[in-house]
N, CA and C of each residue as an Amber inpcrd file, in Angstrom:
protein
   720
   3.2880000  10.5520000-148.4250000   4.1230000  10.0120000-147.3370000
   3.2300000   9.3470000-146.2880000   3.5280000   8.1040000-145.9740000
   2.7070000   7.3680000-145.0140000   3.3360000   7.4250000-143.6200000
   2.5050000   7.8080000-142.6460000   2.9520000   7.8620000-141.2550000
   2.3390000   6.6730000-140.5320000   3.1290000   5.9900000-139.7130000
   2.6210000   4.8260000-138.9650000   2.7970000   5.0540000-137.4640000
   1.9630000   4.4050000-136.6290000   2.0750000   4.5940000-135.1810000
   3.3890000   4.0670000-134.5860000   3.8280000   2.8800000-135.0410000
   4.9950000   2.2360000-134.4240000   6.1270000   2.1210000-135.4360000
   7.0310000   3.0730000-135.3940000   8.0670000   3.1600000-136.4400000
   9.0740000   2.0100000-136.3850000   9.1580000   1.3400000-135.2330000
  10.1330000   0.2560000-135.1010000   9.5550000  -1.0990000-135.5060000
   8.3030000  -1.0980000-135.9960000   7.6780000  -2.3790000-136.3840000
   7.5830000  -2.4980000-137.8990000   7.5370000  -3.7490000-138.3520000
   7.5630000  -4.0090000-139.7930000   6.1740000  -4.0270000-140.4410000
   5.1200000  -4.2380000-139.6400000   3.7820000  -4.3710000-140.2290000
   3.3840000  -3.1000000-140.9780000   2.4080000  -3.2670000-141.8910000
   1.8900000  -2.1280000-142.6520000   1.0400000  -1.2170000-141.7680000
   0.6390000  -0.0930000-142.3360000  -0.1210000   0.9070000-141.5770000
  -1.4140000   0.3210000-141.0150000  -2.1070000  -0.4600000-141.8270000
  -3.4060000  -1.0180000-141.4130000  -3.2830000  -1.8480000-140.1370000
  -2.3100000  -2.7510000-140.1220000  -2.1070000  -3.6180000-138.9580000
  -1.6900000  -2.7920000-137.7320000  -0.8480000  -1.7970000-137.9590000
  -0.3870000  -0.9640000-136.8480000  -1.5130000  -0.1050000-136.2750000
  -2.3640000   0.4170000-137.1490000  -3.5040000   1.2290000-136.6760000
  -4.4510000   0.3580000-135.8480000  -4.6950000  -0.8690000-136.3160000
  -5.5550000  -1.7930000-135.5590000  -4.9500000  -2.0780000-134.1880000
  -3.6460000  -2.3280000-134.1590000  -2.9620000  -2.6090000-132.8900000
  -3.0280000  -1.4020000-131.9490000  -2.8030000  -0.2120000-132.5050000
  -2.8320000   1.0050000-131.7010000  -4.2030000   1.1990000-131.0450000
  -5.2600000   1.0470000-131.8430000  -6.6050000   1.2420000-131.2870000
  -6.9800000   0.1370000-130.3040000  -6.5010000  -1.0740000-130.5370000
  -6.7020000  -2.1380000-129.5420000  -6.0470000  -1.7400000-128.2140000
  -4.8530000  -1.1540000-128.3010000  -4.1080000  -0.7580000-127.0960000
  -4.7980000   0.3450000-126.3010000  -5.4130000   1.2930000-127.0160000
  -5.9680000   2.4650000-126.3080000  -7.4880000   2.4060000-126.1640000
  -8.1030000   1.2930000-126.5930000  -9.5700000   1.2340000-126.6860000
 -10.2870000   1.5420000-125.3650000  -9.7480000   1.0650000-124.2610000
 -10.4310000   1.2520000-122.9680000 -10.4190000   2.7060000-122.5030000
  -9.4340000   3.4720000-122.9510000  -9.3280000   4.8810000-122.5380000
  -9.7510000   5.8410000-123.6490000 -10.1320000   5.2800000-124.8030000
 -10.3120000   6.1060000-125.9970000 -11.3730000   7.1980000-125.8310000
 -12.5630000   6.8150000-125.3870000 -13.6510000   7.8010000-125.2710000
 -13.2830000   8.9220000-124.3150000 -12.7440000   8.5300000-123.1580000
 -12.3570000   9.5220000-122.1530000 -11.3250000  10.4990000-122.7330000
 -10.3040000   9.9470000-123.3900000  -9.2390000  10.7810000-123.9350000
  -9.7280000  11.6720000-125.0630000 -10.5680000  11.1100000-125.9050000
 -11.1070000  11.8450000-127.0500000 -11.7810000  13.1350000-126.6020000
 -12.6730000  12.9940000-125.6210000 -13.4340000  14.1600000-125.1580000
 -12.5460000  15.1040000-124.3470000 -11.6070000  14.5370000-123.6000000
 -10.6960000  15.3640000-122.8070000  -9.7880000  16.1970000-123.7110000
  -9.1610000  15.5430000-124.6770000  -8.1730000  16.2230000-125.5130000
  -8.7960000  17.2420000-126.4580000 -10.0600000  17.0510000-126.8100000
 -10.7160000  18.0310000-127.6880000 -11.5810000  18.9940000-126.8770000
 -11.5250000  18.8630000-125.5540000 -12.3470000  19.6830000-124.6410000
 -13.8410000  19.5130000-124.9310000 -14.1940000  18.3270000-125.4550000
 -15.6020000  18.0210000-125.7350000 -16.1100000  18.5860000-127.0500000
 -15.2440000  19.3240000-127.7690000 -15.6870000  19.9600000-129.0260000
 -15.9870000  18.9090000-130.0880000 -15.3450000  17.7230000-129.9880000
 -15.5870000  16.6690000-130.9780000 -17.0630000  16.2680000-131.0120000
 -17.7420000  16.3760000-129.8670000 -19.1700000  16.0320000-129.7970000
 -19.9790000  17.0150000-130.6460000 -19.6390000  18.3020000-130.5340000
 -20.3290000  19.3520000-131.3050000 -20.0730000  19.1550000-132.7980000
 -18.8320000  18.8160000-133.1520000 -18.4960000  18.5980000-134.5590000
 -19.3350000  17.4710000-135.1630000 -19.4850000  16.3890000-134.4090000
 -20.2770000  15.2550000-134.9200000 -21.7400000  15.6420000-135.1100000
 -22.2610000  16.3890000-134.1520000 -23.6670000  16.8300000-134.2510000
 -23.8830000  17.6790000-135.5060000 -22.9480000  18.5870000-135.7740000
 -23.0420000  19.4620000-136.9660000 -23.0260000  18.6320000-138.2380000
 -22.1550000  17.6220000-138.2570000 -22.0250000  16.7720000-139.4460000
 -23.3190000  16.0060000-139.7140000 -23.9150000  15.4450000-138.6650000
 -25.1530000  14.6610000-138.8270000 -26.3100000  15.5500000-139.3010000
 -26.3480000  16.7960000-138.8260000 -27.4060000  17.7350000-139.2520000
 -27.4260000  17.9230000-140.7670000 -26.2650000  17.7660000-141.3990000
 -26.1780000  17.9630000-142.8520000 -26.9070000  16.8570000-143.6320000
 -27.2810000  15.7770000-142.9330000 -28.0220000  14.6810000-143.5860000
 -29.5110000  14.7190000-143.2610000 -29.9030000  15.6990000-142.4620000
 -31.2830000  15.7590000-141.9480000 -32.3180000  15.6990000-143.0770000
 -32.1260000  16.5250000-144.0830000 -33.1420000  16.5820000-145.1460000
 -33.1340000  15.3330000-146.0470000 -32.0430000  14.5850000-146.0120000
 -31.9620000  13.3630000-146.8350000 -32.6840000  12.1810000-146.1980000
 -32.8420000  12.2290000-144.8660000 -33.5100000  11.1370000-144.1300000
 -33.0080000   9.7470000-144.5350000 -31.7060000   9.4890000-144.4370000
 -31.1920000   8.1690000-144.8360000 -31.7140000   7.0560000-143.9300000
 -32.0890000   5.9540000-144.5350000 -32.6700000   4.8390000-143.7670000
 -31.6130000   3.8120000-143.3480000 -30.6540000   3.5640000-144.2430000
 -29.5810000   2.6180000-143.9150000 -28.2530000   3.3750000-144.0040000
 -27.5350000   3.4020000-142.8840000 -26.3210000   4.2190000-142.7820000
 -25.1220000   3.3280000-142.4470000 -24.0140000   3.5940000-143.1130000
 -22.7590000   2.9080000-142.7980000 -21.8270000   3.9050000-142.1210000
 -21.3480000   3.5390000-140.9260000 -20.3700000   4.3640000-140.1980000
 -19.0210000   3.6580000-140.2540000 -18.1040000   4.2170000-141.0240000
 -16.7920000   3.5980000-141.2320000 -15.8100000   4.0830000-140.1700000
 -14.9070000   3.1900000-139.7470000 -13.9740000   3.4920000-138.6520000
 -14.7920000   3.9410000-137.4440000 -15.8090000   3.1460000-137.1320000
 -16.8040000   3.5110000-136.1150000 -16.2110000   3.6110000-134.7090000
 -15.0860000   2.9100000-134.4700000 -14.4820000   2.9650000-133.1400000
 -15.4240000   2.4130000-132.0890000 -15.7600000   3.2420000-131.0910000
 -16.6940000   2.8020000-130.0440000 -18.1250000   3.2390000-130.3460000
 -18.3490000   3.7720000-131.5560000 -19.7170000   4.0070000-132.0180000
 -20.3370000   5.3640000-131.7330000 -19.5450000   6.3570000-131.3460000
 -20.1250000   7.6750000-131.0390000 -20.8570000   8.3060000-132.2290000
 -20.2500000   8.2000000-133.4110000 -20.8740000   8.8120000-134.5990000
 -22.1260000   8.0350000-135.0020000 -22.0710000   6.7080000-134.8320000
 -23.2460000   5.8670000-135.1250000 -24.4120000   6.2490000-134.2150000
 -24.1200000   6.4960000-132.9500000 -25.1660000   6.9100000-131.9940000
 -25.7370000   8.2720000-132.3900000 -24.8450000   9.1830000-132.7700000
 -25.2880000  10.5220000-133.2000000 -26.2130000  10.4220000-134.4140000
 -25.9360000   9.4390000-135.2960000 -26.7280000   9.2620000-136.5230000
 -28.1670000   8.8560000-136.2390000 -28.4480000   8.3780000-135.0200000
 -29.8240000   7.9970000-134.6660000 -30.7640000   9.2040000-134.6600000
 -30.1940000  10.4070000-134.6190000 -30.9800000  11.6500000-134.7460000
 -31.7590000  11.6710000-136.0630000 -31.2840000  10.9100000-137.0390000
 -31.8950000  10.9100000-138.3780000 -33.0140000   9.8710000-138.5010000
 -33.3140000   9.1730000-137.4120000 -34.3320000   8.1010000-137.4060000
 -34.1040000   7.0310000-138.4770000 -32.8960000   6.4920000-138.5680000
 -32.6640000   5.4410000-139.5750000 -33.2630000   4.1110000-139.1270000
 -33.3940000   3.1850000-140.0900000 -33.8470000   1.8340000-139.7400000
 -32.6700000   1.0150000-139.2110000 -31.4690000   1.3080000-139.7380000
 -30.2870000   0.5260000-139.3550000 -29.0220000   1.3620000-139.5320000
 -28.1140000   1.2330000-138.5680000 -26.7710000   1.8150000-138.7060000
 -25.7830000   0.6630000-138.5410000 -24.9040000   0.4980000-139.5110000
 -23.8590000  -0.5190000-139.4020000 -22.5300000   0.2030000-139.1900000
 -21.8500000  -0.1340000-138.1000000 -20.5440000   0.4430000-137.8120000
 -19.4580000  -0.5760000-138.1130000 -18.4500000  -0.1710000-138.8690000
 -17.3640000  -1.0720000-139.2560000 -16.0370000  -0.5200000-138.7370000
 -15.1840000  -1.4020000-138.1900000 -13.8740000  -0.9650000-137.7010000
 -12.8900000  -2.1280000-137.7870000 -11.5910000  -1.7930000-137.8840000
 -10.5740000  -2.8610000-137.9510000 -10.0640000  -3.2470000-136.5650000
 -10.5100000  -2.5390000-135.5370000 -10.0230000  -2.8290000-134.1840000
 -11.0880000  -3.5400000-133.3570000 -10.8140000  -4.8010000-133.0310000
 -11.7590000  -5.5830000-132.2160000 -11.8810000  -4.9770000-130.8230000
 -10.7950000  -4.4030000-130.3110000 -10.8230000  -3.7640000-128.9910000
 -11.8120000  -2.6070000-128.9430000 -11.7660000  -1.7670000-129.9620000
 -12.6890000  -0.6190000-130.0370000 -14.1320000  -1.1070000-130.1800000
 -14.3320000  -2.1150000-131.0230000 -15.6830000  -2.6520000-131.2440000
 -16.2560000  -3.2450000-129.9550000 -15.4200000  -3.9330000-129.1880000
 -15.8940000  -4.5040000-127.9100000 -16.3940000  -3.4190000-126.9710000
 -15.6310000  -2.3110000-126.9050000 -16.0680000  -1.1810000-126.0720000
 -17.3780000  -0.6110000-126.6040000 -17.4660000  -0.5300000-127.9320000
 -18.6810000  -0.0130000-128.5690000 -19.8900000  -0.9030000-128.3290000
 -19.6760000  -2.2190000-128.4100000 -20.8030000  -3.1500000-128.1870000
 -21.3220000  -3.0500000-126.7570000 -20.4050000  -2.8850000-125.8020000
 -20.8350000  -2.7050000-124.4010000 -21.6940000  -1.4510000-124.2800000
 -21.2490000  -0.4010000-124.9550000 -21.9660000   0.8790000-124.9290000
 -23.3790000   0.7210000-125.5170000 -23.4830000  -0.0050000-126.6500000
 -24.7890000  -0.1970000-127.3080000 -25.7450000  -1.0150000-126.4230000
 -25.1970000  -2.0600000-125.7950000 -26.0190000  -2.9020000-124.9010000
 -26.5430000  -2.0850000-123.7280000 -25.6420000  -1.3210000-123.1270000
 -25.9850000  -0.5120000-121.9670000 -27.0880000   0.5000000-122.3020000
 -26.9920000   1.0490000-123.5080000 -27.9750000   2.0770000-123.9170000
 -29.1730000   1.4750000-124.6590000 -29.1770000   0.1290000-124.7440000
 -30.2580000  -0.5920000-125.4480000 -30.4030000  -0.1240000-126.9090000
 -29.2600000  -0.0350000-127.5680000 -29.2400000   0.4010000-128.9700000
 -28.7450000  -0.7100000-129.9080000 -28.4400000  -1.8900000-129.3130000
 -27.8320000  -2.9450000-130.1240000 -28.7840000  -3.5520000-131.1550000
 -30.0830000  -3.2430000-131.0800000 -31.0320000  -3.7410000-132.0930000
 -30.9750000  -2.8880000-133.3630000 -30.4730000  -1.6600000-133.2380000
 -30.4570000  -0.7500000-134.3990000 -29.0450000  -0.4430000-134.8940000
 -28.0530000  -0.5210000-133.9680000 -26.6520000  -0.2860000-134.3590000
 -25.8990000  -1.6100000-134.2970000 -25.3930000  -2.0210000-135.4430000
 -24.6790000  -3.2960000-135.5560000 -23.1920000  -3.0030000-135.7510000
 -22.3630000  -3.4750000-134.8180000 -20.9190000  -3.2100000-134.8670000
 -20.2010000  -4.4120000-135.4760000 -19.4940000  -4.2000000-136.5840000
 -18.8620000  -5.3110000-137.3030000 -17.3710000  -5.0630000-137.5280000
 -16.5860000  -6.1450000-137.4060000 -15.1690000  -6.0740000-137.7390000
 -15.0500000  -6.0120000-139.2600000 -14.2680000  -5.0860000-139.7700000
 -14.1450000  -4.9760000-141.2270000 -13.0890000  -3.9760000-141.6440000
 -12.6670000  -4.1190000-142.8900000 -11.6290000  -3.2760000-143.4780000
 -12.2960000  -2.2480000-144.3830000 -12.0560000  -0.9800000-144.0990000
 -12.7020000   0.0970000-144.8580000 -12.2810000   0.1250000-146.3250000
 -11.1850000  -0.5380000-146.6400000 -10.7300000  -0.5620000-148.0330000
 -11.2100000  -1.8060000-148.7830000 -11.8540000  -2.7270000-148.0410000
 -12.4300000  -3.9300000-148.6730000 -13.7650000  -4.2180000-147.9970000
 -14.7120000  -3.3300000-148.1850000 -16.0010000  -3.4480000-147.4970000
 -16.7800000  -4.6630000-147.9980000 -17.3150000  -5.4400000-147.0650000
 -18.0060000  -6.6840000-147.4410000 -19.4970000  -6.4440000-147.6560000
 -19.8130000  -5.4230000-148.4270000 -21.2150000  -5.1020000-148.7320000
 -21.3700000  -4.9900000-150.2400000 -22.6180000  -5.2460000-150.6950000
 -22.8620000  -5.1420000-152.1270000 -22.8780000  -3.6730000-152.5670000
 -22.7670000  -3.4660000-153.8760000 -22.8230000  -2.1130000-154.4400000
 -24.1710000  -1.4690000-154.1180000 -24.1720000  -0.1460000-154.0180000
 -25.4160000   0.6470000-153.9110000 -26.3180000   0.2140000-152.7490000
 -25.7280000  -0.0500000-151.5910000 -26.5210000  -0.5550000-150.4590000
 -26.9790000   0.5460000-149.4940000 -26.1320000   1.5520000-149.2650000
 -26.3890000   2.5050000-148.1730000 -26.8990000   3.8630000-148.6750000
 -27.7960000   4.4550000-147.8860000 -28.2990000   5.7960000-148.2080000
 -27.2800000   6.8650000-147.8300000 -26.4540000   6.5700000-146.8310000
 -25.4110000   7.5090000-146.4090000 -24.2270000   6.7280000-145.8520000
 -23.0340000   7.2560000-146.0940000 -21.8180000   6.6940000-145.5190000
 -21.1430000   7.8120000-144.7300000 -20.8920000   7.5620000-143.4470000
 -20.3240000   8.6030000-142.5870000 -18.9950000   8.1170000-141.9840000
 -18.1070000   9.0590000-141.7260000 -16.8140000   8.7360000-141.1000000
 -16.4170000   9.9070000-140.2110000 -16.0380000   9.6240000-138.9660000
 -15.4730000  10.7190000-138.1610000 -14.0820000  10.3230000-137.6850000
 -13.1140000  11.1280000-138.0620000 -11.7040000  10.9580000-137.6810000
 -11.1890000   9.5540000-138.0220000 -11.5220000   9.0920000-139.2200000
 -11.1170000   7.7470000-139.6260000 -10.3760000   7.6960000-140.9460000
 -10.7210000   8.5890000-141.8940000 -10.1040000   8.4760000-143.2330000
  -8.5960000   8.7460000-143.1790000  -8.1720000   9.5140000-142.1890000
  -6.7520000   9.8140000-142.0130000  -5.9350000   8.5350000-141.7390000
  -6.6240000   7.5160000-141.2230000  -5.9390000   6.2630000-140.8670000
  -5.9720000   5.2170000-141.9790000  -6.6140000   5.5370000-143.1080000
  -6.6500000   4.5760000-144.2180000  -5.2180000   4.3500000-144.7150000
  -4.9110000   3.0920000-145.0130000  -3.5980000   2.7990000-145.5950000
  -3.5280000   3.3540000-147.0110000  -4.6210000   3.1490000-147.7640000
  -4.7080000   3.6710000-149.1340000  -5.9750000   4.5220000-149.2090000
  -5.7940000   5.8310000-149.1010000  -6.9250000   6.7640000-149.0070000
  -7.8600000   6.6500000-150.2020000  -7.2930000   6.6410000-151.3950000
  -8.1090000   6.5890000-152.6130000  -8.9390000   5.2970000-152.6790000
  -8.3140000   4.2080000-152.3020000  -8.9950000   2.9040000-152.3300000
 -10.1650000   2.8930000-151.3390000  -9.9240000   3.4240000-150.1360000
 -10.9790000   3.4820000-149.1210000 -12.1470000   4.3460000-149.5580000
 -11.8470000   5.5030000-150.1490000 -12.9140000   6.4070000-150.6070000
 -13.6700000   5.7980000-151.7900000 -12.9480000   5.0760000-152.6560000
 -13.5940000   4.3960000-153.8040000 -14.5910000   3.3530000-153.3230000
 -14.2050000   2.6220000-152.2680000 -15.0990000   1.5890000-151.7620000
 -16.3160000   2.2070000-151.0790000 -16.1230000   3.3400000-150.4150000
 -17.2630000   4.0620000-149.8410000 -18.2270000   4.4740000-150.9530000
 -17.6750000   4.9570000-152.0520000 -18.4840000   5.3730000-153.2050000
 -19.2660000   4.1750000-153.7680000 -18.5850000   3.0380000-153.8420000
 -19.2020000   1.8210000-154.4100000 -20.4370000   1.3750000-153.6340000
 -20.3540000   1.3870000-152.2910000 -21.4670000   0.8550000-151.4880000
 -22.5890000   1.8830000-151.2630000 -22.3610000   3.1180000-151.6930000
 -23.3710000   4.1690000-151.5450000 -24.3830000   4.0760000-152.6810000
 -25.6540000   4.3030000-152.3520000 -26.6920000   4.3090000-153.3930000
 -26.5370000   5.5470000-154.2730000 -26.9120000   5.4600000-155.5490000
 -26.9210000   6.6700000-156.3790000 -27.8170000   7.7300000-155.7190000
 -27.3140000   8.9510000-155.6350000 -28.0620000  10.0100000-154.9360000
 -27.7450000  10.0730000-153.4530000 -27.0090000   9.0590000-152.9470000
 -26.6360000   9.0260000-151.5250000 -25.4980000   9.9900000-151.2280000
 -25.2770000  10.2310000-149.9430000 -24.2650000  11.2200000-149.5260000
 -23.2480000  10.6060000-148.5900000 -22.0270000  11.1180000-148.6760000
 -21.0330000  10.8200000-147.6450000 -20.7620000  12.0910000-146.8600000
 -20.6280000  11.9420000-145.5500000 -20.2630000  13.0620000-144.6850000
 -19.0770000  12.6000000-143.8450000 -17.9780000  13.3350000-143.9640000
 -16.7190000  12.9470000-143.3360000 -16.2270000  14.0850000-142.4310000
 -15.9330000  13.7520000-141.1810000 -15.3170000  14.7360000-140.2780000
 -13.8570000  14.3220000-140.1000000 -12.9600000  15.2750000-140.2820000
 -11.5360000  14.9340000-140.1330000 -10.7670000  16.1650000-139.6660000
  -9.6800000  15.9040000-138.9470000  -8.8070000  16.9970000-138.5360000
  -8.2220000  17.6860000-139.7610000  -8.0460000  18.9910000-139.6500000
  -7.3560000  19.7350000-140.7060000  -6.3510000  20.6650000-140.0430000
  -5.6670000  21.4500000-140.8590000  -4.5880000  22.2960000-140.3170000
  -4.9960000  23.7650000-140.3810000  -5.1900000  24.4150000-139.2460000
  -5.5070000  25.8470000-139.2740000  -4.3410000  26.6150000-139.9080000
  -4.6630000  27.6600000-140.6800000  -3.5590000  28.3720000-141.3370000
  -3.4990000  29.8510000-140.9810000  -4.2950000  30.2730000-139.9860000
  -4.2820000  31.6900000-139.6110000  -3.6640000  31.8850000-138.2230000
  -2.8690000  32.9330000-138.0940000  -2.3020000  33.3340000-136.8070000
  -3.4410000  33.8540000-135.9210000  -3.5030000  33.5500000-134.6150000
  -2.5320000  32.7690000-133.8360000  -2.9730000  31.3120000-133.6690000
  -4.1440000  30.9620000-134.2510000  -4.6730000  29.6030000-134.0700000
  -3.6940000  28.5560000-134.6010000  -3.0650000  28.8580000-135.7230000
  -2.1170000  27.9060000-136.3230000  -0.9890000  27.5760000-135.3320000
  -0.3970000  28.6070000-134.7330000   0.7250000  28.4200000-133.8140000
   0.2840000  27.7060000-132.5190000  -0.8530000  28.1540000-131.9690000
  -1.3780000  27.5590000-130.7330000  -1.7340000  26.0930000-130.9270000
  -2.3750000  25.7980000-132.0470000  -2.8000000  24.4340000-132.3890000
  -1.5770000  23.5250000-132.5470000  -0.5670000  24.0310000-133.2800000
   0.6440000  23.2320000-133.5010000   1.3570000  22.9210000-132.1900000
   1.4010000  23.9090000-131.2990000   2.0480000  23.7070000-130.0070000
   1.2910000  22.6620000-129.1820000  -0.0260000  22.8020000-129.1330000
  -0.8660000  21.8660000-128.3700000  -0.7340000  20.4410000-128.9240000
  -0.8220000  20.3460000-130.2330000  -0.7910000  19.0410000-130.8980000
   0.5630000  18.3530000-130.7660000   1.6140000  19.1690000-130.7970000
   2.9590000  18.5940000-130.8050000   3.4840000  18.2810000-129.4040000
   3.1680000  19.1380000-128.4350000   3.7950000  19.0060000-127.1200000
   2.8520000  18.5800000-125.9920000   1.6250000  19.1080000-126.0030000
   0.7410000  18.8430000-124.8590000  -0.0670000  17.5540000-125.0590000
  -0.7120000  17.4380000-126.2080000  -1.5700000  16.2780000-126.4860000
  -0.8270000  14.9360000-126.3620000   0.3800000  14.7840000-126.9380000
   1.0660000  13.4840000-126.7910000   1.3760000  13.1290000-125.3390000
   1.6990000  14.1370000-124.5320000   2.0330000  13.8780000-123.1250000
   0.8160000  13.3830000-122.3390000  -0.3330000  14.0590000-122.5330000
  -1.5680000  13.6280000-121.8480000  -1.9690000  12.2450000-122.3430000
  -1.9080000  12.0570000-123.6660000  -2.2640000  10.7680000-124.2630000
  -1.4200000   9.6280000-123.7290000  -0.1310000   9.8720000-123.6090000
   0.8010000   8.8580000-123.1190000   0.5040000   8.5030000-121.6570000
   0.2610000   9.5340000-120.8700000  -0.0050000   9.3760000-119.4450000
  -1.2510000   8.5290000-119.1880000  -2.3160000   8.8330000-119.9190000
  -3.6000000   8.1600000-119.6750000  -3.6840000   6.8160000-120.3770000
  -3.2320000   6.7360000-121.6290000  -3.4360000   5.5040000-122.4070000
  -2.3130000   4.4910000-122.2210000  -1.1650000   4.9400000-121.6960000
   0.0220000   4.0870000-121.5220000   0.5990000   3.5980000-122.8560000
   0.1410000   4.2100000-123.9610000   0.7010000   3.8720000-125.2730000
   1.5170000   5.0800000-125.7340000   2.8290000   4.9180000-125.7520000
   3.7090000   6.0520000-126.0600000   3.5540000   6.5720000-127.4790000
   3.1410000   5.7110000-128.4020000   3.1320000   6.1060000-129.8150000
   1.8070000   6.6740000-130.2990000   0.6920000   6.2500000-129.7000000
  -0.6270000   6.5760000-130.2490000  -0.8470000   8.0740000-130.4270000
  -0.4970000   8.8500000-129.4140000  -0.8100000  10.2790000-129.4840000
   0.3450000  11.1110000-130.0400000   1.4100000  10.4300000-130.4540000
   2.4430000  11.0780000-131.2720000   2.0430000  10.8820000-132.7310000
   1.4750000   9.7010000-133.0110000   0.9920000   9.3960000-134.3680000
  -0.1000000  10.3770000-134.7920000  -0.9780000  10.7600000-133.8590000
  -2.1040000  11.6370000-134.2020000  -1.6480000  12.9350000-134.8760000
  -0.7930000  13.7680000-134.2170000  -0.3710000  14.9960000-134.8940000
   0.4180000  14.7440000-136.1720000   1.2160000  13.6700000-136.1880000
   1.9940000  13.3690000-137.3980000   1.0750000  13.0190000-138.5660000
   0.0300000  12.2470000-138.2740000  -0.8920000  11.8380000-139.3430000
  -1.7160000  13.0230000-139.8590000  -2.0080000  13.9810000-138.9790000
  -2.7460000  15.1880000-139.4030000  -1.8580000  16.0410000-140.3140000
  -0.5790000  16.1320000-139.9770000   0.3470000  16.9570000-140.7740000
   0.4400000  16.4890000-142.2220000   0.4190000  15.1700000-142.4410000
   0.6000000  14.6650000-143.8170000  -0.7310000  14.4340000-144.5410000
  -1.8530000  14.6470000-143.8520000  -3.1560000  14.3840000-144.4820000
  -3.5090000  15.5060000-145.4610000  -3.9780000  15.1430000-146.6750000
  -4.3450000  16.1690000-147.6550000  -5.7020000  16.7950000-147.3140000
  -5.6970000  17.9120000-146.5890000  -6.9740000  18.4820000-146.1460000
  -7.5000000  19.5250000-147.1280000  -8.6730000  20.0760000-146.8160000
  -9.2680000  21.1510000-147.6220000  -9.5020000  20.7420000-149.0680000
  -9.0970000  21.6250000-149.9830000  -9.3240000  21.3870000-151.4140000
  -8.5920000  20.1590000-151.9350000  -7.4590000  19.8330000-151.3000000
  -6.7160000  18.6320000-151.7260000  -7.5500000  17.3710000-151.4900000
  -8.2730000  17.3580000-150.3650000  -9.1090000  16.1920000-150.0670000
 -10.3320000  16.1650000-150.9910000 -10.9160000  17.3320000-151.2540000
 -12.0570000  17.3880000-152.1760000 -11.6570000  16.8660000-153.5570000
 -10.4450000  17.1630000-153.9790000  -9.9620000  16.6990000-155.2920000
  -9.9180000  15.1700000-155.3430000  -9.5390000  14.5340000-154.2150000
  -9.4940000  13.0630000-154.1800000 -10.9180000  12.4980000-154.1910000
 -11.8170000  13.1370000-153.4400000 -13.2250000  12.7080000-153.4590000
 -13.7810000  12.7480000-154.8840000 -13.4640000  13.8290000-155.5920000
 -13.9660000  13.9750000-156.9730000 -13.3180000  12.9570000-157.9070000
 -12.0650000  12.6760000-157.6600000 -11.3330000  11.7090000-158.5050000
 -11.9770000  10.3250000-158.4490000 -12.4820000   9.9340000-157.2590000
 -13.0820000   8.5910000-157.1470000 -14.5670000   8.5930000-157.5510000
 -15.1080000   9.7720000-157.8980000 -16.4690000   9.8050000-158.4380000
 -17.4650000  10.7100000-157.7390000 -17.1660000  11.1910000-156.5400000
 -18.1330000  12.0260000-155.8180000 -18.3400000  13.3610000-156.5220000
 -19.5800000  13.8440000-156.4560000 -19.8570000  15.1600000-157.0390000
 -20.4780000  16.0830000-155.9870000 -20.6620000  17.3540000-156.3800000
 -21.1920000  18.3780000-155.4450000 -20.4420000  18.3610000-154.1130000
 -19.1240000  18.2560000-154.1960000 -18.3210000  18.1680000-152.9730000
 -18.2000000  19.5410000-152.3000000 -18.1500000  19.5150000-150.9920000
 -18.0150000  20.7540000-150.2180000 -17.1350000  20.4940000-149.0090000
 -16.4720000  21.5650000-148.5440000 -15.6730000  21.4960000-147.3180000
 -16.1460000  22.6000000-146.3920000 -16.5050000  22.2250000-145.1620000
 -16.9390000  23.2060000-144.1610000 -15.9550000  23.1860000-142.9900000
 -15.0920000  24.2010000-142.8900000 -14.1420000  24.2380000-141.7600000
 -14.8800000  24.4440000-140.4370000 -14.3480000  23.8320000-139.3810000
 -14.9350000  23.9310000-138.0410000 -13.9020000  24.5050000-137.0770000
 -14.3680000  25.3210000-136.1290000 -13.5120000  25.8370000-135.0420000
 -12.1550000  26.3120000-135.5600000 -12.1800000  27.3780000-136.3700000
 -10.9600000  28.0160000-136.9100000 -10.1200000  27.0600000-137.7660000
 -10.7600000  26.0390000-138.3210000 -10.0220000  25.1350000-139.2120000
  -9.3120000  23.9870000-138.5340000  -9.6060000  23.7520000-137.2390000
  -9.0050000  22.6030000-136.5350000  -9.5150000  21.2990000-137.1650000
 -10.8040000  21.3150000-137.5380000 -11.4160000  20.1720000-138.2140000
 -12.2000000  20.6780000-139.4160000 -12.6030000  19.7370000-140.2560000
 -13.4420000  20.1040000-141.3980000 -14.4690000  19.0020000-141.6220000
 -15.6360000  19.4210000-142.1450000 -16.6270000  18.4450000-142.6040000
 -16.5810000  18.4480000-144.1300000 -16.4790000  17.2550000-144.6940000
 -16.4710000  17.1110000-146.1510000 -17.7540000  16.3930000-146.5880000
 -18.3430000  16.8680000-147.6450000 -19.5810000  16.2660000-148.1490000
 -19.3950000  15.9160000-149.6130000 -19.9070000  14.7740000-150.0010000
 -19.8910000  14.3870000-151.4090000 -21.1300000  13.5720000-151.7270000
 -21.5690000  13.6240000-152.9850000 -22.7710000  12.8650000-153.4090000
 -22.3940000  11.8930000-154.5200000 -23.1680000  10.8110000-154.5910000
 -22.9590000   9.8380000-155.6690000 -23.9360000  10.1470000-156.8020000
């Protein structure tokens, strides 16, 4: 079942997701850290640590947004990080951030579709995604393309929301996600749909073992799932 941000519009999920992120791009970083109480920063750090021993030199960050995960990846001392996103608004915010921090020589922000990556096969040592695969129009197609551009022996590390299943975290999380988060999101971003779409998209996303099964179906091996913070999020790992 596909969930879209703007139910009254005819465009496909991809176009709607791009429009949504364009709408909220200026408030995105602030809201992200506020709504997760800053825990999203810790989650990204944990995910990047899993690539430490691999020392990837060329990294692709898919659904890069404003580039937070790409910046975190600099901990690995890569030669180049390429961030790809379908939202020009998010990329503009990210480019300003890179210029300000003098990182634009190493992090390259490019407009692109995660399901039709404009890179040759076997190019990247690692492919990373944080909170982006949930927004793919065709999940299998997007993961297949990630597999294609990864070098043999390379790794993908994906951070994504999941659904806690233990009391009382499950109940508390559902209440926060359904009632509190959309209200704060609406107030700050002025986009009524964006933060209603978030909990809806998490509900229909195939998390845990279901997601690992899709990773394996497109070719990834040695797949693992590491739940974070009582299962609110998970890190998924796969190798080519």
